[in-house]
Short mmCIF file of C-alpha atoms in Angstrom, two decimals:
data_model
loop_
_atom_site.label_atom_id
_atom_site.label_comp_id
_atom_site.label_asym_id
_atom_site.label_seq_id
_atom_site.Cartn_x
_atom_site.Cartn_y
_atom_site.Cartn_z
CA MET A 1 47.72 -20.89 28.07
CA LYS A 2 46.30 -22.69 25.54
CA GLN A 3 45.46 -20.33 22.33
CA MET A 4 43.23 -21.59 18.89
CA GLN A 5 41.48 -19.50 16.41
CA LEU A 6 38.16 -17.92 17.01
CA THR A 7 35.11 -19.64 15.86
CA SER A 8 31.63 -18.58 15.87
CA ASP A 9 30.84 -21.47 18.78
CA ILE A 10 32.54 -20.02 21.38
CA SER A 11 30.74 -20.55 24.62
CA ILE A 12 31.54 -20.62 28.45
CA ARG A 13 28.09 -21.11 29.79
CA ARG A 14 28.03 -23.89 32.83
CA THR A 15 25.61 -25.09 35.42
CA VAL A 16 25.75 -24.65 39.14
CA ALA A 17 28.23 -26.97 39.35
CA GLU A 18 26.91 -29.13 36.33
CA ASP A 19 23.65 -29.97 38.41
CA ASN A 20 25.93 -32.10 40.82
CA ALA A 21 23.07 -35.04 42.42
CA GLU A 22 25.29 -35.29 45.34
CA GLN A 23 25.54 -31.51 46.17
CA LEU A 24 22.14 -31.01 45.88
CA ALA A 25 20.55 -34.17 47.86
CA ALA A 26 23.30 -32.44 50.78
CA VAL A 27 21.73 -29.17 50.22
CA LYS A 28 18.22 -30.11 50.60
CA GLU A 29 18.96 -32.12 53.81
CA ILE A 30 20.79 -28.95 54.72
CA ILE A 31 17.78 -26.84 54.91
CA ARG A 32 15.37 -29.11 56.32
CA ASN A 33 17.28 -29.85 59.27
CA VAL A 34 17.71 -25.74 59.62
CA ARG A 35 13.93 -25.14 58.99
CA LEU A 36 13.70 -27.67 61.82
CA ASN A 37 15.93 -27.64 64.30
CA GLY A 38 17.25 -23.61 64.05
CA ASP A 39 19.94 -22.17 65.76
CA ALA A 40 20.98 -26.04 67.06
CA ALA A 41 21.06 -27.21 63.43
CA LEU A 42 23.38 -24.03 62.19
CA LEU A 43 25.67 -24.23 65.64
CA GLU A 44 26.22 -28.04 64.53
CA TYR A 45 26.82 -27.42 60.98
CA THR A 46 29.44 -24.31 62.13
CA GLU A 47 31.37 -27.23 64.21
CA LYS A 48 31.21 -29.98 61.48
CA TRP A 49 32.50 -28.32 58.39
CA ASP A 50 33.95 -24.47 59.68
CA GLY A 51 35.68 -26.20 62.93
CA VAL A 52 34.86 -24.16 65.84
CA LYS A 53 31.84 -25.09 68.45
CA LEU A 54 29.66 -21.10 69.13
CA GLU A 55 27.78 -20.32 71.87
CA THR A 56 26.11 -17.98 69.98
CA ILE A 57 25.81 -16.97 66.17
CA ARG A 58 24.82 -13.48 66.58
CA VAL A 59 27.85 -10.82 66.36
CA GLU A 60 28.09 -8.92 70.26
CA PRO A 61 28.90 -5.32 70.00
CA TYR A 62 32.38 -5.52 71.63
CA GLU A 63 32.98 -7.96 68.95
CA MET A 64 32.94 -5.39 66.24
CA LYS A 65 34.34 -3.02 68.44
CA GLU A 66 37.33 -5.17 68.93
CA ALA A 67 37.49 -5.69 65.37
CA VAL A 68 37.52 -2.03 64.63
CA ASP A 69 39.95 -0.90 66.80
CA ARG A 70 42.46 -4.13 65.69
CA PHE A 71 42.03 -2.43 62.25
CA ASP A 72 44.64 -0.44 60.27
CA PRO A 73 42.92 3.01 60.11
CA GLN A 74 44.47 3.32 56.69
CA LEU A 75 42.24 0.22 55.69
CA LEU A 76 39.69 1.52 57.42
CA GLN A 77 39.94 4.81 55.69
CA ASP A 78 40.26 3.46 52.24
CA LEU A 79 37.23 1.61 53.17
CA SER A 80 35.13 4.10 54.06
CA GLU A 81 35.91 5.96 50.70
CA ALA A 82 34.97 3.36 48.74
CA ALA A 83 32.03 3.36 50.35
CA GLY A 84 31.67 7.09 49.53
CA ASN A 85 31.92 6.29 45.75
CA ILE A 86 29.76 3.39 45.58
CA ARG A 87 27.02 5.15 47.60
CA ASP A 88 27.41 7.73 44.96
CA TYR A 89 27.09 5.06 42.00
CA HIS A 90 24.00 3.80 43.93
CA GLU A 91 22.55 7.47 44.30
CA ASN A 92 22.03 7.74 40.78
CA GLN A 93 19.48 4.69 40.58
CA LYS A 94 16.81 6.15 43.58
CA GLN A 95 13.77 5.56 41.52
CA GLN A 96 10.48 7.89 41.82
CA GLY A 97 6.70 6.44 41.54
CA TYR A 98 4.38 8.30 38.66
CA LYS A 99 1.00 8.84 38.66
CA ASN A 100 -1.21 9.81 35.17
CA ILE A 101 -4.01 11.56 35.88
CA LYS A 102 -6.72 11.69 32.81
CA ASP A 103 -9.47 14.45 32.03
CA ASP A 104 -12.19 12.25 33.71
CA GLY A 105 -10.36 12.08 37.22
CA SER A 106 -9.38 8.15 36.71
CA TYR A 107 -5.39 7.72 36.72
CA VAL A 108 -3.26 4.88 37.12
CA ALA A 109 -0.03 5.29 38.92
CA GLN A 110 2.95 3.17 39.99
CA ARG A 111 4.47 3.28 43.85
CA VAL A 112 7.72 2.71 44.34
CA THR A 113 8.82 0.85 47.51
CA ALA A 114 11.71 -0.88 49.12
CA ILE A 115 11.48 -4.21 50.67
CA GLY A 116 11.16 -4.51 54.04
CA SER A 117 14.37 -6.64 55.04
CA ALA A 118 17.38 -7.81 53.15
CA GLY A 119 19.92 -10.89 54.09
CA LEU A 120 23.06 -10.54 52.46
CA TYR A 121 25.49 -13.23 52.65
CA VAL A 122 29.54 -12.17 52.73
CA PRO A 123 31.48 -15.35 51.74
CA GLY A 124 34.78 -17.07 54.43
CA GLY A 125 36.76 -20.03 53.21
CA THR A 126 40.01 -18.63 51.21
CA ALA A 127 39.34 -15.13 51.32
CA ALA A 128 37.09 -12.70 53.64
CA TYR A 129 35.63 -9.90 51.78
CA PRO A 130 34.92 -6.61 52.81
CA SER A 131 34.28 -5.16 49.80
CA SER A 132 31.53 -7.68 49.60
CA VAL A 133 30.00 -6.11 52.24
CA LEU A 134 29.84 -2.71 50.64
CA MET A 135 28.43 -3.74 47.41
CA ASN A 136 25.85 -5.38 49.02
CA VAL A 137 24.93 -3.40 51.75
CA ILE A 138 24.78 0.39 50.39
CA PRO A 139 22.12 -0.18 47.23
CA ALA A 140 19.94 -1.93 49.97
CA GLN A 141 20.38 1.08 52.27
CA VAL A 142 19.99 3.41 49.00
CA ALA A 143 16.36 1.92 48.28
CA GLY A 144 15.60 2.58 51.70
CA VAL A 145 15.27 -1.64 53.05
CA GLY A 146 13.92 -1.00 56.79
CA ARG A 147 16.25 -4.29 57.96
CA ILE A 148 19.27 -5.57 56.80
CA VAL A 149 21.22 -8.74 57.74
CA LEU A 150 24.78 -9.64 57.33
CA ILE A 151 25.86 -13.24 57.89
CA SER A 152 29.31 -14.86 57.33
CA PRO A 153 31.64 -18.26 57.68
CA PRO A 154 33.24 -17.64 61.09
CA GLY A 155 37.30 -18.10 61.05
CA LYS A 156 38.69 -20.91 63.06
CA ASP A 157 39.00 -19.10 66.10
CA GLY A 158 35.25 -18.04 65.65
CA LYS A 159 35.23 -14.62 64.86
CA LEU A 160 34.34 -12.87 61.35
CA SER A 161 37.56 -11.13 59.68
CA ASP A 162 38.06 -7.70 60.86
CA GLY A 163 37.60 -6.32 57.70
CA VAL A 164 34.22 -7.83 57.52
CA LEU A 165 33.12 -6.28 60.67
CA ALA A 166 35.01 -3.56 60.28
CA ALA A 167 32.78 -2.57 56.62
CA ALA A 168 29.72 -3.03 58.76
CA HIS A 169 30.90 -0.92 61.22
CA ILE A 170 31.24 1.84 58.68
CA LEU A 171 28.01 1.43 57.43
CA GLY A 172 26.55 0.89 60.68
CA ILE A 173 24.95 -2.13 60.24
CA GLU A 174 24.66 -3.95 63.91
CA GLU A 175 22.52 -7.47 62.70
CA VAL A 176 25.10 -9.34 61.96
CA TYR A 177 25.64 -13.47 62.36
CA LYS A 178 28.04 -16.41 61.91
CA ALA A 179 27.14 -19.20 59.80
CA GLY A 180 28.16 -20.29 56.76
CA GLY A 181 27.57 -22.52 53.56
CA ALA A 182 23.68 -23.88 52.53
CA GLN A 183 22.70 -23.28 55.89
CA ALA A 184 23.19 -19.37 56.70
CA ILE A 185 20.81 -19.05 53.42
CA ALA A 186 18.23 -21.66 55.20
CA ALA A 187 18.43 -19.81 58.21
CA LEU A 188 18.05 -15.87 56.07
CA ALA A 189 15.26 -17.51 54.00
CA TYR A 190 13.05 -19.81 56.67
CA GLY A 191 14.38 -17.90 60.14
CA THR A 192 15.68 -19.61 63.00
CA GLU A 193 15.67 -18.43 66.99
CA SER A 194 18.46 -16.33 66.43
CA ILE A 195 17.63 -15.22 62.51
CA GLN A 196 14.15 -13.60 61.74
CA ALA A 197 13.36 -14.57 58.13
CA VAL A 198 14.65 -12.08 55.41
CA ASP A 199 12.24 -10.79 52.70
CA LYS A 200 15.66 -11.08 49.43
CA ILE A 201 18.81 -12.72 50.01
CA THR A 202 22.00 -11.40 48.36
CA GLY A 203 25.63 -11.99 47.87
CA PRO A 204 27.67 -14.56 46.14
CA GLY A 205 29.13 -17.94 47.72
CA ASN A 206 30.11 -21.23 46.74
CA VAL A 207 28.17 -24.32 44.94
CA PHE A 208 26.75 -24.82 48.46
CA VAL A 209 25.30 -21.14 48.68
CA ALA A 210 24.33 -21.04 45.08
CA LEU A 211 22.79 -24.25 45.25
CA ALA A 212 20.21 -23.75 48.31
CA LYS A 213 19.70 -20.18 47.01
CA ARG A 214 18.22 -21.93 44.38
CA GLU A 215 16.15 -23.68 46.49
CA VAL A 216 14.76 -21.30 48.20
CA PHE A 217 13.86 -18.67 45.53
CA GLY A 218 10.33 -18.52 45.45
CA ASP A 219 9.69 -18.73 49.44
CA VAL A 220 11.56 -15.20 49.28
CA ALA A 221 13.62 -13.56 46.58
CA ILE A 222 17.35 -14.10 45.89
CA ASP A 223 19.42 -11.63 44.00
CA MET A 224 21.22 -14.36 40.95
CA ILE A 225 22.44 -17.90 40.93
CA ALA A 226 26.22 -16.69 41.17
CA GLY A 227 29.19 -18.84 39.19
CA PRO A 228 32.74 -18.86 39.28
CA SER A 229 34.41 -15.43 38.64
CA GLU A 230 34.49 -14.59 34.44
CA ILE A 231 37.12 -12.14 32.75
CA THR A 232 37.30 -11.65 29.29
CA ILE A 233 39.73 -8.97 27.55
CA ILE A 234 39.33 -7.77 23.66
CA ALA A 235 42.87 -6.72 22.94
CA ASP A 236 45.18 -5.54 20.08
CA ASP A 237 48.68 -5.00 19.25
CA THR A 238 48.49 -1.90 21.48
CA ALA A 239 48.09 -3.88 24.48
CA PHE A 240 50.62 -4.94 26.96
CA ALA A 241 51.27 -8.49 27.61
CA ASP A 242 52.26 -8.00 31.06
CA GLU A 243 49.08 -6.42 31.87
CA VAL A 244 46.82 -8.26 30.58
CA ALA A 245 47.94 -11.30 32.27
CA ALA A 246 48.08 -9.62 35.23
CA ASP A 247 44.44 -9.60 34.85
CA LEU A 248 43.47 -12.02 34.04
CA LEU A 249 44.98 -14.00 36.93
CA SER A 250 42.95 -11.20 39.25
CA GLN A 251 39.85 -13.05 38.51
CA ALA A 252 41.75 -16.65 38.06
CA GLU A 253 42.85 -16.68 41.32
CA HIS A 254 39.03 -16.65 42.69
CA ASP A 255 38.00 -19.89 41.74
CA PRO A 256 39.67 -23.02 40.82
CA MET A 257 36.65 -22.65 38.25
CA ALA A 258 37.11 -19.52 37.23
CA THR A 259 37.46 -18.53 33.38
CA ALA A 260 39.79 -16.05 32.21
CA VAL A 261 40.07 -15.65 27.97
CA LEU A 262 41.57 -13.00 25.75
CA LEU A 263 40.61 -12.19 22.60
CA THR A 264 42.68 -10.89 19.99
CA THR A 265 43.82 -10.16 16.37
CA SER A 266 47.46 -10.38 17.31
CA GLN A 267 49.46 -13.45 17.30
CA ARG A 268 52.22 -11.69 19.23
CA LEU A 269 50.41 -10.51 21.48
CA ALA A 270 48.80 -14.12 22.06
CA ASP A 271 52.15 -15.48 22.54
CA ALA A 272 53.76 -12.81 24.97
CA VAL A 273 50.46 -13.38 27.16
CA SER A 274 50.94 -16.98 27.29
CA LEU A 275 54.60 -16.56 28.80
CA GLU A 276 53.59 -13.88 31.24
CA VAL A 277 50.84 -15.70 32.73
CA GLU A 278 53.26 -18.59 33.43
CA ARG A 279 55.63 -16.09 34.81
CA GLN A 280 53.48 -14.17 36.28
CA LEU A 281 51.87 -17.60 38.64
CA LYS A 282 55.42 -18.74 39.90
CA THR A 283 55.33 -15.91 42.28
CA LEU A 284 51.10 -15.61 42.97
CA PRO A 285 50.62 -16.11 46.60
CA ARG A 286 47.48 -18.31 45.17
CA GLN A 287 49.24 -20.49 42.56
CA ALA A 288 47.27 -23.46 42.95
CA ILE A 289 44.00 -22.00 42.57
CA ALA A 290 45.06 -19.61 39.50
CA GLY A 291 46.72 -22.45 38.04
CA LYS A 292 44.01 -24.53 37.89
CA ALA A 293 41.49 -22.27 36.56
CA ILE A 294 44.69 -20.98 33.92
CA ARG A 295 44.86 -24.79 32.38
CA ASP A 296 40.92 -26.06 32.47
CA TYR A 297 39.20 -22.86 31.52
CA GLY A 298 42.10 -20.78 30.67
CA MET A 299 41.72 -19.57 26.50
CA ILE A 300 42.74 -17.28 24.30
CA TYR A 301 41.19 -17.12 21.12
CA ILE A 302 43.00 -15.41 18.02
CA GLY A 303 40.57 -13.93 15.74
CA LYS A 304 40.82 -12.25 12.28
CA THR A 305 39.26 -8.50 12.96
CA MET A 306 38.53 -6.81 15.81
CA ASP A 307 34.36 -7.12 14.55
CA ASP A 308 35.05 -10.62 15.35
CA LEU A 309 36.11 -10.04 19.08
CA ILE A 310 33.25 -7.79 19.58
CA ASP A 311 30.87 -10.28 18.08
CA ALA A 312 32.80 -13.15 20.31
CA ALA A 313 32.51 -11.09 23.38
CA ASN A 314 28.31 -10.67 23.02
CA GLU A 315 28.09 -13.92 22.75
CA LEU A 316 30.26 -14.81 26.01
CA ALA A 317 28.60 -12.21 27.50
CA PRO A 318 30.79 -12.47 30.63
CA GLU A 319 30.96 -10.81 33.80
CA HIS A 320 33.97 -8.74 33.37
CA LEU A 321 34.91 -7.30 30.21
CA GLU A 322 38.26 -5.89 29.77
CA ILE A 323 38.60 -3.57 26.36
CA MET A 324 43.21 -2.97 25.37
CA ALA A 325 43.03 -1.59 22.01
CA ALA A 326 42.65 1.69 20.00
CA ASP A 327 39.18 3.30 20.15
CA ALA A 328 38.23 1.25 23.05
CA GLU A 329 35.51 3.41 23.67
CA ALA A 330 34.15 3.08 20.68
CA LEU A 331 34.26 -0.37 21.02
CA SER A 332 32.58 -0.53 24.11
CA GLU A 333 29.43 0.66 22.01
CA LYS A 334 29.31 -2.09 20.56
CA ILE A 335 29.00 -4.22 23.20
CA GLN A 336 25.56 -5.68 24.36
CA ASN A 337 26.26 -8.20 26.72
CA ALA A 338 28.49 -8.25 29.79
CA GLY A 339 27.96 -7.37 33.37
CA ALA A 340 30.19 -4.39 33.40
CA ILE A 341 32.62 -3.07 31.09
CA PHE A 342 36.49 -1.58 31.74
CA ILE A 343 37.34 0.85 28.88
CA GLY A 344 40.82 1.13 28.50
CA ARG A 345 44.39 0.46 29.91
CA TYR A 346 44.14 2.09 33.20
CA SER A 347 40.49 0.30 33.83
CA SER A 348 41.96 -2.85 35.38
CA GLU A 349 39.07 -4.81 36.21
CA PRO A 350 40.25 -4.64 40.41
CA ILE A 351 38.95 -0.93 40.03
CA GLY A 352 35.61 -2.10 39.91
CA ASP A 353 35.75 -4.57 42.44
CA TYR A 354 36.76 -2.09 45.12
CA PHE A 355 37.04 1.59 44.22
CA ALA A 356 35.29 2.82 41.27
CA GLY A 357 31.29 2.82 42.65
CA THR A 358 30.07 0.90 40.61
CA ASN A 359 28.80 -2.53 41.66
CA HIS A 360 31.04 -5.94 41.68
CA VAL A 361 27.61 -8.16 42.17
CA LEU A 362 27.68 -9.07 38.47
CA PRO A 363 25.41 -12.16 36.61
CA THR A 364 27.64 -14.92 35.29
CA ASN A 365 27.78 -17.93 33.31
CA SER A 366 26.87 -15.88 29.94
CA THR A 367 23.49 -14.81 32.24
CA ALA A 368 24.42 -11.20 31.02
CA ARG A 369 22.47 -12.01 27.97
CA PHE A 370 19.12 -10.81 30.36
CA SER A 371 21.03 -10.10 33.91
CA SER A 372 22.30 -6.97 35.33
CA ALA A 373 24.76 -6.26 38.21
CA LEU A 374 23.22 -5.75 41.75
CA SER A 375 21.41 -2.19 42.44
CA VAL A 376 19.18 -0.32 44.41
CA TYR A 377 16.35 -1.64 41.50
CA ASP A 378 17.25 -5.19 43.12
CA PHE A 379 15.72 -3.89 46.67
CA VAL A 380 12.99 -2.03 45.67
CA LYS A 381 9.85 -3.62 44.37
CA ARG A 382 6.79 -1.05 41.71
CA THR A 383 3.19 -1.66 43.01
CA SER A 384 0.81 -0.88 40.36
CA VAL A 385 -2.53 1.49 41.31
CA VAL A 386 -5.69 1.81 40.19
CA TYR A 387 -8.09 4.83 40.57
CA TYR A 388 -11.61 4.89 38.15
CA SER A 389 -13.94 7.56 38.44
CA GLU A 390 -17.31 7.31 38.05
CA GLN A 391 -17.41 9.24 34.64
CA ALA A 392 -14.14 6.69 33.37
CA TRP A 393 -16.17 3.82 34.76
CA GLN A 394 -19.44 4.65 32.79
CA GLN A 395 -17.61 5.31 29.53
CA ASN A 396 -15.85 1.78 29.56
CA GLU A 397 -17.41 -0.91 31.41
CA ALA A 398 -19.37 -1.72 28.28
CA LYS A 399 -16.27 -2.92 26.96
CA ILE A 400 -14.50 -3.94 29.80
CA ALA A 401 -16.99 -6.68 29.94
CA ARG A 402 -16.77 -7.68 26.36
CA LEU A 403 -13.31 -8.24 26.47
CA ALA A 404 -14.03 -10.99 29.35
CA ARG A 405 -16.89 -12.50 27.46
CA LEU A 406 -14.06 -12.84 24.99
CA GLU A 407 -12.25 -14.86 26.87
CA GLY A 408 -15.11 -16.89 28.80
CA LEU A 409 -14.80 -15.35 32.25
CA GLU A 410 -18.51 -14.64 33.32
CA GLY A 411 -17.65 -13.52 36.47
CA HIS A 412 -15.36 -10.79 35.11
CA ALA A 413 -17.92 -9.36 33.45
CA ARG A 414 -20.06 -9.14 35.97
CA ALA A 415 -18.00 -7.96 38.64
CA VAL A 416 -17.38 -4.71 36.55
CA GLU A 417 -20.90 -4.64 35.29
CA SER A 418 -22.67 -4.79 39.44
CA ARG A 419 -22.58 -1.05 39.88
CA ALA A 420 -24.73 -0.31 36.38
CA TRP A 421 -27.99 -1.10 38.46
CA LYS A 422 -27.07 0.70 41.54
CA LYS A 423 -26.29 3.18 39.39
CA GLU A 424 -29.81 3.12 37.25
CA ASN A 425 -31.79 2.45 40.55
CA GLY A 426 -30.01 5.85 42.29
CA ARG A 427 -27.55 3.84 45.14
#
């Protein structure tokens, strides 16, 4: 891996696909086609890009049963246990509304209600992700979303992966469709003959998925525009080079544009990690993907103090941040910007991806400066409620009218004053 001294201008921010105009134009055409032609467009794109001719896009109950029957019972148990951990974590995010009642009988309140429907995109392509099913569906279920739809691109056999269908089965999701890419996002946003439009779309995907989510935002809600995976590791001389290298590669293997960064105060560790990454790459099944990511977006920065490393991590605001150093927990308290923080030697990032219970749908591209992990909060909305008693209106009507006229809004003032004549005349 490349090495350099840490400076104050460290950055990994990149736009989605560097705003590739050709890709964006293609996405807009796909969305237009799906809006005009519905299922026919989905079937056309599935044959063109996934290489499979489908008769129908909905997963039939027998397909899910066959997938579950084929699935390794131990893996089914593992997925079920992971689902339990994820549900336990997200149950703590449930919110209650509130009502503030005043002495005059008036009140202001907030009601928390679930959105009506959610469409959850699960990537296909170079890998299938049952864990993404768990991470997207469970927060929506805990929030109380009434209709949850799952959509994912089929394989060459015209089926979704057994793992994805097994995860859907564990969670009781029955509305599952076979479609991928920008066309799947368009179908969720605008509906087709088979798919009823949803209120919110969540889930990661490739650049076409990301661009499509950006295009449909406003007509439908989305979780975030996810970019390539990122990991940053803060480590000192107490860390083990082979473990640091393995954790860097755990994210590099996701995508050739994935970012893997080591921040360290130790030149010895930096040199050892560089060697370990190259050694471990030789036997990694996804060597081509991980190798390109390491070459293009892998970096080791050497700083003078741990505070320098903390400052750099906060500037990077990475998707995943590991701290493998003495006093790791104390150091973690200084982190303001990270999608998820993993503390100590035994908290390798994949633990969060699969089993700890925290959500692995995280902000990328330094958006952890202002964004959070997918959660129950993403599947609810908060509604303000106002009740003014007659007494409260009498006490405040003139004040409200004056404030309205201050802003030149006579209609506002008259609206609040319109009750006065009736009151004076006993009506």
